[in-house]
mmCIF file of C-alpha atoms in Angstrom:
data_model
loop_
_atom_site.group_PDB
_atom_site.id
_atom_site.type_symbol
_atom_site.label_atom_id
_atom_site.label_comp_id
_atom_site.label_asym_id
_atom_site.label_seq_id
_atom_site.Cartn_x
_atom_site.Cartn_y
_atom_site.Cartn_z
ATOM 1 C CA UNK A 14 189.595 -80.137 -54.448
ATOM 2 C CA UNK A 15 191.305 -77.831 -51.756
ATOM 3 C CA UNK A 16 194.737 -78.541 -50.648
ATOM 4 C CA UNK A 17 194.998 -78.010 -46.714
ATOM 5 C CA UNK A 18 198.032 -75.204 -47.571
ATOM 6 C CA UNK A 19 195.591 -73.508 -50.152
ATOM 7 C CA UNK A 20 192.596 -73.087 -46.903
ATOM 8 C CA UNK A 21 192.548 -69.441 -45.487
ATOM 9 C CA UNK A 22 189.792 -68.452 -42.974
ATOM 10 C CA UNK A 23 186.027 -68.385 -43.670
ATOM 11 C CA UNK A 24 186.874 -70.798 -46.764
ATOM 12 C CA UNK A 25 184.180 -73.077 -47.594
ATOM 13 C CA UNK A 26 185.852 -76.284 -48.968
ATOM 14 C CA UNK A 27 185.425 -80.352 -50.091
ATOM 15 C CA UNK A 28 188.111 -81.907 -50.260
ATOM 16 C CA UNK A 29 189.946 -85.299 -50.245
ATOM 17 C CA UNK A 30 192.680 -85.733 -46.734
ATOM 18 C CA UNK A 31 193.712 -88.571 -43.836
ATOM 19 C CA UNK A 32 192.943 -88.409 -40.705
ATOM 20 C CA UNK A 33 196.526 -88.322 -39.523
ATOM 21 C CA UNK A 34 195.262 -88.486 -35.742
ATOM 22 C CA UNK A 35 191.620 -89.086 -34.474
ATOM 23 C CA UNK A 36 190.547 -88.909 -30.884
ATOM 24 C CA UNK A 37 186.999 -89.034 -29.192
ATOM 25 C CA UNK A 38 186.228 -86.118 -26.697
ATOM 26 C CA UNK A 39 183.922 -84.753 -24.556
ATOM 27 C CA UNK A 40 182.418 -81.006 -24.783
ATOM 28 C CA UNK A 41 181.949 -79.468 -21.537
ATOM 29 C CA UNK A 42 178.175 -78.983 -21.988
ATOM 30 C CA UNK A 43 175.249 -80.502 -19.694
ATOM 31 C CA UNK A 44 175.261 -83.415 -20.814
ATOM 32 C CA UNK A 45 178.653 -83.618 -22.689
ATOM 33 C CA UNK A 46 178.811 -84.451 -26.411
ATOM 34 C CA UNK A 47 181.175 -86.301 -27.980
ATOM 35 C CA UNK A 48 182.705 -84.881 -30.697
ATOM 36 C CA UNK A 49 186.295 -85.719 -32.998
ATOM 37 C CA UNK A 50 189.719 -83.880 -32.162
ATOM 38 C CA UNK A 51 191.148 -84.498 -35.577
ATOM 39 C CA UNK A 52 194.629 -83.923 -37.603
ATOM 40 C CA UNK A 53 193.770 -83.505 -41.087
ATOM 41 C CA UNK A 54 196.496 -84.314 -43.737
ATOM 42 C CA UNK A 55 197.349 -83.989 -47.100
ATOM 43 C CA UNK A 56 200.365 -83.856 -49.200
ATOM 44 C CA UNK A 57 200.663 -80.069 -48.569
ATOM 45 C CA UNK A 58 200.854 -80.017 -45.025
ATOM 46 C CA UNK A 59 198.341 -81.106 -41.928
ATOM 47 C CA UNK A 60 195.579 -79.250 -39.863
ATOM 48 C CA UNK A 61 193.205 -79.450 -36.812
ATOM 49 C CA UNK A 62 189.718 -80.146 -37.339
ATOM 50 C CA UNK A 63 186.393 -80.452 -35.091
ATOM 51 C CA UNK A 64 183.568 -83.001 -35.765
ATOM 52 C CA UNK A 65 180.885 -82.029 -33.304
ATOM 53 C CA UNK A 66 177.548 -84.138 -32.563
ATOM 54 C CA UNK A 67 179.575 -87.900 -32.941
ATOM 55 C CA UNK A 68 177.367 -90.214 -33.620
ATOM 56 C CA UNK A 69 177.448 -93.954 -32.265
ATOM 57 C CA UNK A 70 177.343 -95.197 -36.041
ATOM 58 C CA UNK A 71 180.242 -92.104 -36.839
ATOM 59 C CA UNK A 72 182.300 -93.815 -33.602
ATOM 60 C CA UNK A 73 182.336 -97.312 -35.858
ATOM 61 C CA UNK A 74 183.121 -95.690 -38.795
ATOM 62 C CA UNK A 75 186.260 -93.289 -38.315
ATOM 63 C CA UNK A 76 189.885 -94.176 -37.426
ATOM 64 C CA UNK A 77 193.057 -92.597 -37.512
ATOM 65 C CA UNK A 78 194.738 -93.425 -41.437
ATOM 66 C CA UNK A 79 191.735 -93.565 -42.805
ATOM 67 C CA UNK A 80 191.068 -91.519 -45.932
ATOM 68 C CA UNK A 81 187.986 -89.151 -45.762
ATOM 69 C CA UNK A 82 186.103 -86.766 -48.115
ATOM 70 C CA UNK A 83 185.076 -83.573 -45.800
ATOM 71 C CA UNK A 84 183.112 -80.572 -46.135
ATOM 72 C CA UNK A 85 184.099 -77.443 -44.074
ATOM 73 C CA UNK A 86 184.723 -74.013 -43.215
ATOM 74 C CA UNK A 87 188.320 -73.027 -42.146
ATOM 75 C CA UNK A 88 188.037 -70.188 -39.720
ATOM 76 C CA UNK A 89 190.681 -68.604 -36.796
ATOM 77 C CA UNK A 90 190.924 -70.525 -33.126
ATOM 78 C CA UNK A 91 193.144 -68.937 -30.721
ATOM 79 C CA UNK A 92 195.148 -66.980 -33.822
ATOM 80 C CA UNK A 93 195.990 -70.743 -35.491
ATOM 81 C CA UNK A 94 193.782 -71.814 -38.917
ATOM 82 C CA UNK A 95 191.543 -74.782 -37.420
ATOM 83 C CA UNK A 96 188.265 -76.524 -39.610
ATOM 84 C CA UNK A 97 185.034 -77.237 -38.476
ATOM 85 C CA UNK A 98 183.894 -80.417 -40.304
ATOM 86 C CA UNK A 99 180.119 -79.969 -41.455
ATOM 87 C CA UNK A 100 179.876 -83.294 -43.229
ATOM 88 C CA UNK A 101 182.294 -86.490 -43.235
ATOM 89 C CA UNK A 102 182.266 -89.815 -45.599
ATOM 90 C CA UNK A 103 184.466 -92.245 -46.196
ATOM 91 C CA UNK A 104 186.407 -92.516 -49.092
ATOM 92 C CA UNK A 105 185.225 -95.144 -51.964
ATOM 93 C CA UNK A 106 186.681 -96.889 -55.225
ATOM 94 C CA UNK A 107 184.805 -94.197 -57.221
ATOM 95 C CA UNK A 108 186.502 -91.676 -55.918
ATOM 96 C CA UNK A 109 189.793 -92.845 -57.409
ATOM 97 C CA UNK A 110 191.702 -91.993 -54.339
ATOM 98 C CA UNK A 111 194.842 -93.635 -53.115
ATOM 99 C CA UNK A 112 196.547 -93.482 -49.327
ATOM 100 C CA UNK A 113 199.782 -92.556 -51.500
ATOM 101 C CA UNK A 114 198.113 -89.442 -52.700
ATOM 102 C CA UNK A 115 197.806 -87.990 -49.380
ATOM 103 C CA UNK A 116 201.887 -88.624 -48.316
ATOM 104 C CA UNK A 117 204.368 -86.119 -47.864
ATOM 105 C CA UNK A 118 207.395 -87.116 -48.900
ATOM 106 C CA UNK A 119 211.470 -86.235 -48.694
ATOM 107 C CA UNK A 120 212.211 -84.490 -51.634
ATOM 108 C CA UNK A 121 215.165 -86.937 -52.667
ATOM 109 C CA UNK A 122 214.219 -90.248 -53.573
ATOM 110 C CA UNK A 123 215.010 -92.748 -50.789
ATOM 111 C CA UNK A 124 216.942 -95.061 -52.938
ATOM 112 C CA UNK A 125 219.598 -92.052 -53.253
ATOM 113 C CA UNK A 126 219.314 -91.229 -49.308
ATOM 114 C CA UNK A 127 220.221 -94.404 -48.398
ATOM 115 C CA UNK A 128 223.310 -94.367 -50.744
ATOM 116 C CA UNK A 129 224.754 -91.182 -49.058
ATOM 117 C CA UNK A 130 224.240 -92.570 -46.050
ATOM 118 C CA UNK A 131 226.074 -96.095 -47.117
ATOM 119 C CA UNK A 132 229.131 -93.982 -48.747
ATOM 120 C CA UNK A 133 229.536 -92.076 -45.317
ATOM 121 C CA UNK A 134 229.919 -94.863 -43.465
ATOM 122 C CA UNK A 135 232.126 -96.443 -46.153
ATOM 123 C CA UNK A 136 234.247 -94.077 -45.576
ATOM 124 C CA UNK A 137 235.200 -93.952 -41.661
ATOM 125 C CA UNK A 138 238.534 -94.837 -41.778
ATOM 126 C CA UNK A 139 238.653 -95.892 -38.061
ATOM 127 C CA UNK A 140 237.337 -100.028 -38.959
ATOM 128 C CA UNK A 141 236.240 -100.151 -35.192
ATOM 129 C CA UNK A 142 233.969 -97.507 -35.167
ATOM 130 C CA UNK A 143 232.866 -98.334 -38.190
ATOM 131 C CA UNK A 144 231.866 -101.697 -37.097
ATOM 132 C CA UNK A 145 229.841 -100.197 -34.728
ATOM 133 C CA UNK A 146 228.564 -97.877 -36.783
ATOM 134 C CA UNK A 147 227.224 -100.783 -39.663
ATOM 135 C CA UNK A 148 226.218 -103.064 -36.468
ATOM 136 C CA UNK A 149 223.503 -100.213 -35.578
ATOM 137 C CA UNK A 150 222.441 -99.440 -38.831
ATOM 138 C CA UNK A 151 221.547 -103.232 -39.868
ATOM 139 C CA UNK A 152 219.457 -103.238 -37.071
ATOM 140 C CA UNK A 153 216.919 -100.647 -39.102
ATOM 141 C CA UNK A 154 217.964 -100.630 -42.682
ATOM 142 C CA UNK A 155 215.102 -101.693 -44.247
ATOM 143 C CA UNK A 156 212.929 -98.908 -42.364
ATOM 144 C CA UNK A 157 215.557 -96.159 -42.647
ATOM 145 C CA UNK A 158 214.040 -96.276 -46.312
ATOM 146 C CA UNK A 159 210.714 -94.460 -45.173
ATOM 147 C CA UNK A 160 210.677 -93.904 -41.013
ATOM 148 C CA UNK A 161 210.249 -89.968 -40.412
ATOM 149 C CA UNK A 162 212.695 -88.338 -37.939
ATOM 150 C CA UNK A 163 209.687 -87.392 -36.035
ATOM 151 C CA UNK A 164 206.253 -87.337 -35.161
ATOM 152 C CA UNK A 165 205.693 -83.896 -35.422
ATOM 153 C CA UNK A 166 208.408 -81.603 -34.683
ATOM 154 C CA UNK A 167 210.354 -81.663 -37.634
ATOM 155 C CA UNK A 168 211.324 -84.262 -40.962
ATOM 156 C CA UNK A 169 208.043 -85.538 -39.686
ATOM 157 C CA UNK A 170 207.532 -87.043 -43.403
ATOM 158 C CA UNK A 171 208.228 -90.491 -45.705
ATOM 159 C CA UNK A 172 211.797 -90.916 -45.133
ATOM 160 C CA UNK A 173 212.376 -87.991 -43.135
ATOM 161 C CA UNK A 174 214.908 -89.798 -40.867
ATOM 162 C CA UNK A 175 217.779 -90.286 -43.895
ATOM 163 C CA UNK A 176 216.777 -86.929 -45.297
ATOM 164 C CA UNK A 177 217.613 -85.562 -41.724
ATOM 165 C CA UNK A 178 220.746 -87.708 -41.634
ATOM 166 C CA UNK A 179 222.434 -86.743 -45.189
ATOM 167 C CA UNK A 180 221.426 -83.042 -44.884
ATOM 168 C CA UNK A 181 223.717 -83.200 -41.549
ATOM 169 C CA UNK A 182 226.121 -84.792 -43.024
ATOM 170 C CA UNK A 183 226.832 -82.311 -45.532
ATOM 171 C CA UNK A 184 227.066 -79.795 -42.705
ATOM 172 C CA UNK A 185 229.202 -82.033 -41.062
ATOM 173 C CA UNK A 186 231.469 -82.417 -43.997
ATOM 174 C CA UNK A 187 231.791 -78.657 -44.170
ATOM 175 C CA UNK A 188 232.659 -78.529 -40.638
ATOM 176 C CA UNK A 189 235.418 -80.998 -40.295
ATOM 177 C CA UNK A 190 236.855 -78.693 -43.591
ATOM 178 C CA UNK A 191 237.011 -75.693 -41.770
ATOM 179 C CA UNK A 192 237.821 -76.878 -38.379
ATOM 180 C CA UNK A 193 240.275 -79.722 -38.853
ATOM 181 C CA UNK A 194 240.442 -80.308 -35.209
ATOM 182 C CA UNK A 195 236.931 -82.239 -35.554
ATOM 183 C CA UNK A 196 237.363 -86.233 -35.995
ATOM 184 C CA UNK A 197 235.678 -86.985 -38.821
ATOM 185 C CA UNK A 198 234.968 -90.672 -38.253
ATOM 186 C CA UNK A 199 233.038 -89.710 -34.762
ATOM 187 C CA UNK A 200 231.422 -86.856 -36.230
ATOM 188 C CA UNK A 201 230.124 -88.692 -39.046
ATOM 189 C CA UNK A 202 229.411 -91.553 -36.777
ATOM 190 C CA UNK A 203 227.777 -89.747 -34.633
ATOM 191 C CA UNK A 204 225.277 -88.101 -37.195
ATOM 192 C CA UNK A 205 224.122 -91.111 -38.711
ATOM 193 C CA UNK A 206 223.959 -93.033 -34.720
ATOM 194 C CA UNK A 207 222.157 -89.793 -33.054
ATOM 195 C CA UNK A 208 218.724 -90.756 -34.201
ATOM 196 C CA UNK A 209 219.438 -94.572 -35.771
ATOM 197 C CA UNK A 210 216.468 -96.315 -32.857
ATOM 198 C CA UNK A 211 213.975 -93.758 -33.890
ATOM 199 C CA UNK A 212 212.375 -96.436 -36.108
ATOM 200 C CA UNK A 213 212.152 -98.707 -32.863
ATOM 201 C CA UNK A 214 211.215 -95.454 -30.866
ATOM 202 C CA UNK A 215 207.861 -95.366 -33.219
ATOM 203 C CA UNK A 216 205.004 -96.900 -34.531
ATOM 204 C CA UNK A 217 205.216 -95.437 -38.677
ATOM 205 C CA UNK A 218 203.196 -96.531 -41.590
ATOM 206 C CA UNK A 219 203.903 -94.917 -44.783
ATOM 207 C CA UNK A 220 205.962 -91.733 -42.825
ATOM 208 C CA UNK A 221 202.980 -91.442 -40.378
ATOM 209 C CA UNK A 222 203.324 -92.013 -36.529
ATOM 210 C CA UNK A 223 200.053 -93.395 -34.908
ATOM 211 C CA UNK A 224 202.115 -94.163 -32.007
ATOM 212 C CA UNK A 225 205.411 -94.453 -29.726
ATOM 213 C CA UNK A 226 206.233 -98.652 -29.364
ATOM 214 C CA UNK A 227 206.534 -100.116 -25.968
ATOM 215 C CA UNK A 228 210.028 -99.486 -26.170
ATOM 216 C CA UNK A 229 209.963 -96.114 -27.150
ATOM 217 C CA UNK A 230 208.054 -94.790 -24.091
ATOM 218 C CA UNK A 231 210.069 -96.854 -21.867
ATOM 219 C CA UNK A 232 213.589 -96.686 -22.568
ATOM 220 C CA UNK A 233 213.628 -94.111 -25.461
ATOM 221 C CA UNK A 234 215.667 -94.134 -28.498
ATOM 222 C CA UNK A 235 218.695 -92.043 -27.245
ATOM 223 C CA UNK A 236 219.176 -95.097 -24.188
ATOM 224 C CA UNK A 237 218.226 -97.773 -26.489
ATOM 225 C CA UNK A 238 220.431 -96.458 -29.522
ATOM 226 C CA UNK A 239 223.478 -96.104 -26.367
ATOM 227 C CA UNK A 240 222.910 -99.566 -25.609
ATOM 228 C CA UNK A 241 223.153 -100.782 -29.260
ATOM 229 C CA UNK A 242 226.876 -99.232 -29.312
ATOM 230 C CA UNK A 243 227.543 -101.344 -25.859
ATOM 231 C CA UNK A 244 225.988 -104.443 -28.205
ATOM 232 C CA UNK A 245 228.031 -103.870 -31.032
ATOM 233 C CA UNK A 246 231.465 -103.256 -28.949
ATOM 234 C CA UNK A 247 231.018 -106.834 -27.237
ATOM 235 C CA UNK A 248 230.173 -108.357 -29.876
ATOM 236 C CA UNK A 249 233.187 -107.188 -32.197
ATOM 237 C CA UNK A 250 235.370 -107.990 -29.009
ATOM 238 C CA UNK A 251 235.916 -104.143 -28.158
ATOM 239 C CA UNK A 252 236.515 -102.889 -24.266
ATOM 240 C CA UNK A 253 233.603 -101.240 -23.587
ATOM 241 C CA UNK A 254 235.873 -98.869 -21.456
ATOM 242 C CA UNK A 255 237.640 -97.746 -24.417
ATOM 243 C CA UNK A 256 237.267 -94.214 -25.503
ATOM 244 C CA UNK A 257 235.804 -95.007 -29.178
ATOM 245 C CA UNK A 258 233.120 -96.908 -27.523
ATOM 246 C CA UNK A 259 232.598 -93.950 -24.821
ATOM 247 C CA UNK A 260 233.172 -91.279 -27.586
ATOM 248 C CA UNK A 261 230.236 -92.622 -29.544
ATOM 249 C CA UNK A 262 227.989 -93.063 -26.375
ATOM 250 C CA UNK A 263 228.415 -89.549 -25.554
ATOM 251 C CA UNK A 264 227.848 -88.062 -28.983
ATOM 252 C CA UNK A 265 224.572 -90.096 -28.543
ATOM 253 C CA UNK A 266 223.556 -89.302 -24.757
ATOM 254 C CA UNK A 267 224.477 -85.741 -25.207
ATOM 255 C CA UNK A 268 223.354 -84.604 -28.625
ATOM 256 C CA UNK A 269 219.787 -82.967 -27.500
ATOM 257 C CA UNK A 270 222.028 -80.801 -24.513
ATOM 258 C CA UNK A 271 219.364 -80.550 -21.931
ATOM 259 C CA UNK A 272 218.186 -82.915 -19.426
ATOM 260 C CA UNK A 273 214.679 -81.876 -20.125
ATOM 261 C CA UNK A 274 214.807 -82.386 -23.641
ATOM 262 C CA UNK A 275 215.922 -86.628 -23.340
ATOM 263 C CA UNK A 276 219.978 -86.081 -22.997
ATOM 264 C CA UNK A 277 221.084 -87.289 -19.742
ATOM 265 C CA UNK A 278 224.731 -85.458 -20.321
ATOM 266 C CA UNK A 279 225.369 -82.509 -21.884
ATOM 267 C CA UNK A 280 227.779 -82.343 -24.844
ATOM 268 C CA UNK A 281 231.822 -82.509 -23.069
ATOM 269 C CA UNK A 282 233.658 -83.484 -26.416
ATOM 270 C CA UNK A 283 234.319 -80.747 -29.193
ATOM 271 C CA UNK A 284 232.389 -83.417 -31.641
ATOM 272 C CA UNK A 285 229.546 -83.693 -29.368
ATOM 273 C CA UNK A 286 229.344 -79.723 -29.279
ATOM 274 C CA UNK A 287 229.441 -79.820 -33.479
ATOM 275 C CA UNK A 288 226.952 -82.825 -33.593
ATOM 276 C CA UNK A 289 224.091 -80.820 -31.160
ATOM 277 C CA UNK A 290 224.302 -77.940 -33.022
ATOM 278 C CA UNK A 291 224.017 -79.419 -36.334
ATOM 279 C CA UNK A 292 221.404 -81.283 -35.272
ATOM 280 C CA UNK A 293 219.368 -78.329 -33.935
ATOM 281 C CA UNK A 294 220.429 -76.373 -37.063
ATOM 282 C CA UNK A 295 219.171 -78.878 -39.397
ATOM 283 C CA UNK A 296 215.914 -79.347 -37.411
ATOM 284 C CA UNK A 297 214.721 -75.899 -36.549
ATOM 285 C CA UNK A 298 215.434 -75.328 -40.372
ATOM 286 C CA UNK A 299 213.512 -77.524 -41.136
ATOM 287 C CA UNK A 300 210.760 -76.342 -39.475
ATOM 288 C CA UNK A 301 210.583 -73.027 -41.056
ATOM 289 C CA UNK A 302 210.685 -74.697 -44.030
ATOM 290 C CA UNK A 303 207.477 -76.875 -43.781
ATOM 291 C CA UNK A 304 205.678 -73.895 -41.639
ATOM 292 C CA UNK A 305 206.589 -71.233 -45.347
ATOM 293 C CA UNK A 306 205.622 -74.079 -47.865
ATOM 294 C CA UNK A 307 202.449 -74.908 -45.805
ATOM 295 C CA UNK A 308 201.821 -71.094 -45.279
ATOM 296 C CA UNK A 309 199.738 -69.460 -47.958
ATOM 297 C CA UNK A 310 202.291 -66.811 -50.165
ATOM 298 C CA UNK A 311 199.840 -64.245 -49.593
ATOM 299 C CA UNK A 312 200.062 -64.882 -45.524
ATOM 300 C CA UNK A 313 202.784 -62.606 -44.384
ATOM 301 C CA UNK A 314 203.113 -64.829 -40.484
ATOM 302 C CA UNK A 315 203.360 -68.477 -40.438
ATOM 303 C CA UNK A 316 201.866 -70.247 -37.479
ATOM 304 C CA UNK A 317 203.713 -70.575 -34.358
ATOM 305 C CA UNK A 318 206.400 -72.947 -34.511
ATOM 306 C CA UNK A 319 206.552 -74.979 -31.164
ATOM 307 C CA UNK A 320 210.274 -75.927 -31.827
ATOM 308 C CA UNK A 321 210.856 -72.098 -32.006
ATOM 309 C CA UNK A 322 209.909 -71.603 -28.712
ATOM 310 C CA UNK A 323 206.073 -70.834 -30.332
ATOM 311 C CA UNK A 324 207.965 -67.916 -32.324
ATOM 312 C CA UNK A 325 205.914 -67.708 -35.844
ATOM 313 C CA UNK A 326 207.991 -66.575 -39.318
ATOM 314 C CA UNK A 327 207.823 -63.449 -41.064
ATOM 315 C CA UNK A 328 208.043 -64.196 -44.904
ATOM 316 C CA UNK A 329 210.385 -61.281 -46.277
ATOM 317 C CA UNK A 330 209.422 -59.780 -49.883
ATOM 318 C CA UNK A 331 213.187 -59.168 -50.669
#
């Protein structure tokens, strides 16, 4: 069966995936057709696919997480690989196919995340902040083990999040080495606090976002994971006027820089500075990362990466 980073165009293929995302849509013919706008996943990476001619029957049949055995042809749309589905089942016990096998995964085992992220915090001197710190965490600790940091962008995987978190950390460790003026207690607070509400920002099931919660499209997990910090000050009797408690807001508020991408401030402490750019370090990274290992070796581009600014890769033979 054909992995989804093994398809190149004019590839005829069967293969086992998920539909990852599944949406009903209307061609612009006289009359209009419904047809599927589909993600297609797999371990190696995800896709879009067409289903044209949606039946009433096919309507009842298909939803988003479900686990499918396709035939198609891959082919070019608008310079991006895309698949036209020519025939669609679901998958049965005979097939010997589990959700599991279709689940892209951090590639250090979650158990061993979580105790990086545990020793960090064990080891913020300041007990104050890290009260606050161990306050926020509990609130999410048993989904920190497998929430994504994302639904798309980037760590958009099982246990993405504390991948994401650790792999900052280490930068952040390196950082406070070579520029000593950097507080390490706020720095490493604020790397494991800058993203702690995503798992109350989404809807996840096994690494998978179907959806953003109530919460999450209202408030937002930068306000909400602010307002966990004002929680956790009153409730271990801290003034909330205190600079710890404003120190950590503002590594929060500020850490994606821009109004327009969710920060309200912009980063105006030298550990809010070091905690955007790590964080945009570690995430566009990232993305070239999963766009080469979902990128055929023999493809010299990747795709365009939105979080590049749609800028694609060029894979160096050096």
């Amino acid at each position: 069966m054909t992995l989804i980073k093994q398809l190149a165009p004019q590839d005829e293929f069967v293969g086992y995936y998920i539909l990852r995302e599944l949406a009903v849509k209307q061609t612009n013919g006289t009359p209009p057709k419904d047809y599927f706008d589909i993600i297609l996943g797999d371990s190696s990476g995800q896709l879009t696919a067409k289903y044209w001619d949606v039946s009433v029957a096919d309507k009842e049949t298909f939803f988003p997480m479900s686990l499918v055995k396709i035939r198609g042809i891959a082919h070019t749309y608008r310079e991006k690989l895309q698949v036209k589905i020519t025939k669609i089942r679901l998958v049965n016990e005979a097939d010997g196919i589990a959700l599991t096998d279709f689940i892209r995964s951090a590639p250090i085992r979650p158990v061993d995340l979580i105790h990086t992220i545990k020793n960090a915090m064990n080891s913020i001197a300041d007990p104050d902040i890290a009260a606050i710190v161990s306050f926020c965490v509990g609130k999410v600790e048993e989904k920190l083990m497998h929430y994504p940091a994302a639904k798309t962008h980037h760590h958009a995987y099982f246990a993405g999040l504390a991948y994401h978190m650790v792999r900052m950390l280490e930068i952040g460790d390196f950082l406070c080495k070579q520029r000593p003026f950097l507080n390490p207690d706020l720095l490493k607070a604020g790397i494991i606090l800058h993203d702690i509400a995503k798992p109350e920002e989404m809807i996840s099931q096994l690494g998978i976002v179907s959806d953003y919660s109530v919460q999450g499209k209202l408030i937002g997990h930068i306000s909400m994971a602010s307002n966990w910090i004002t929680e956790a000050a009153i409730r271990t009797g801290l003034d909330l006027e205190s600079e710890k408690v404003m120190a950590l807001q503002h590594l929060v508020l500020s850490h994606h820089n821009l109004g327009e991408w969710g920060s309200p401030v912009q980063p105006q402490t030298a550990e809010a500075v070091a905690l955007h750019h790590i964080d945009a370090m570690d995430a566009k990274l990232q993305m070239v990362e999963d766009a080469l290992d979902a990128t055929p070796e023999t493809e010299e581009w990747t795709p365009f990466i939105r979080g590049l600014e749609n800028k694609a890769v060029y894979r160096l033979k050096i």
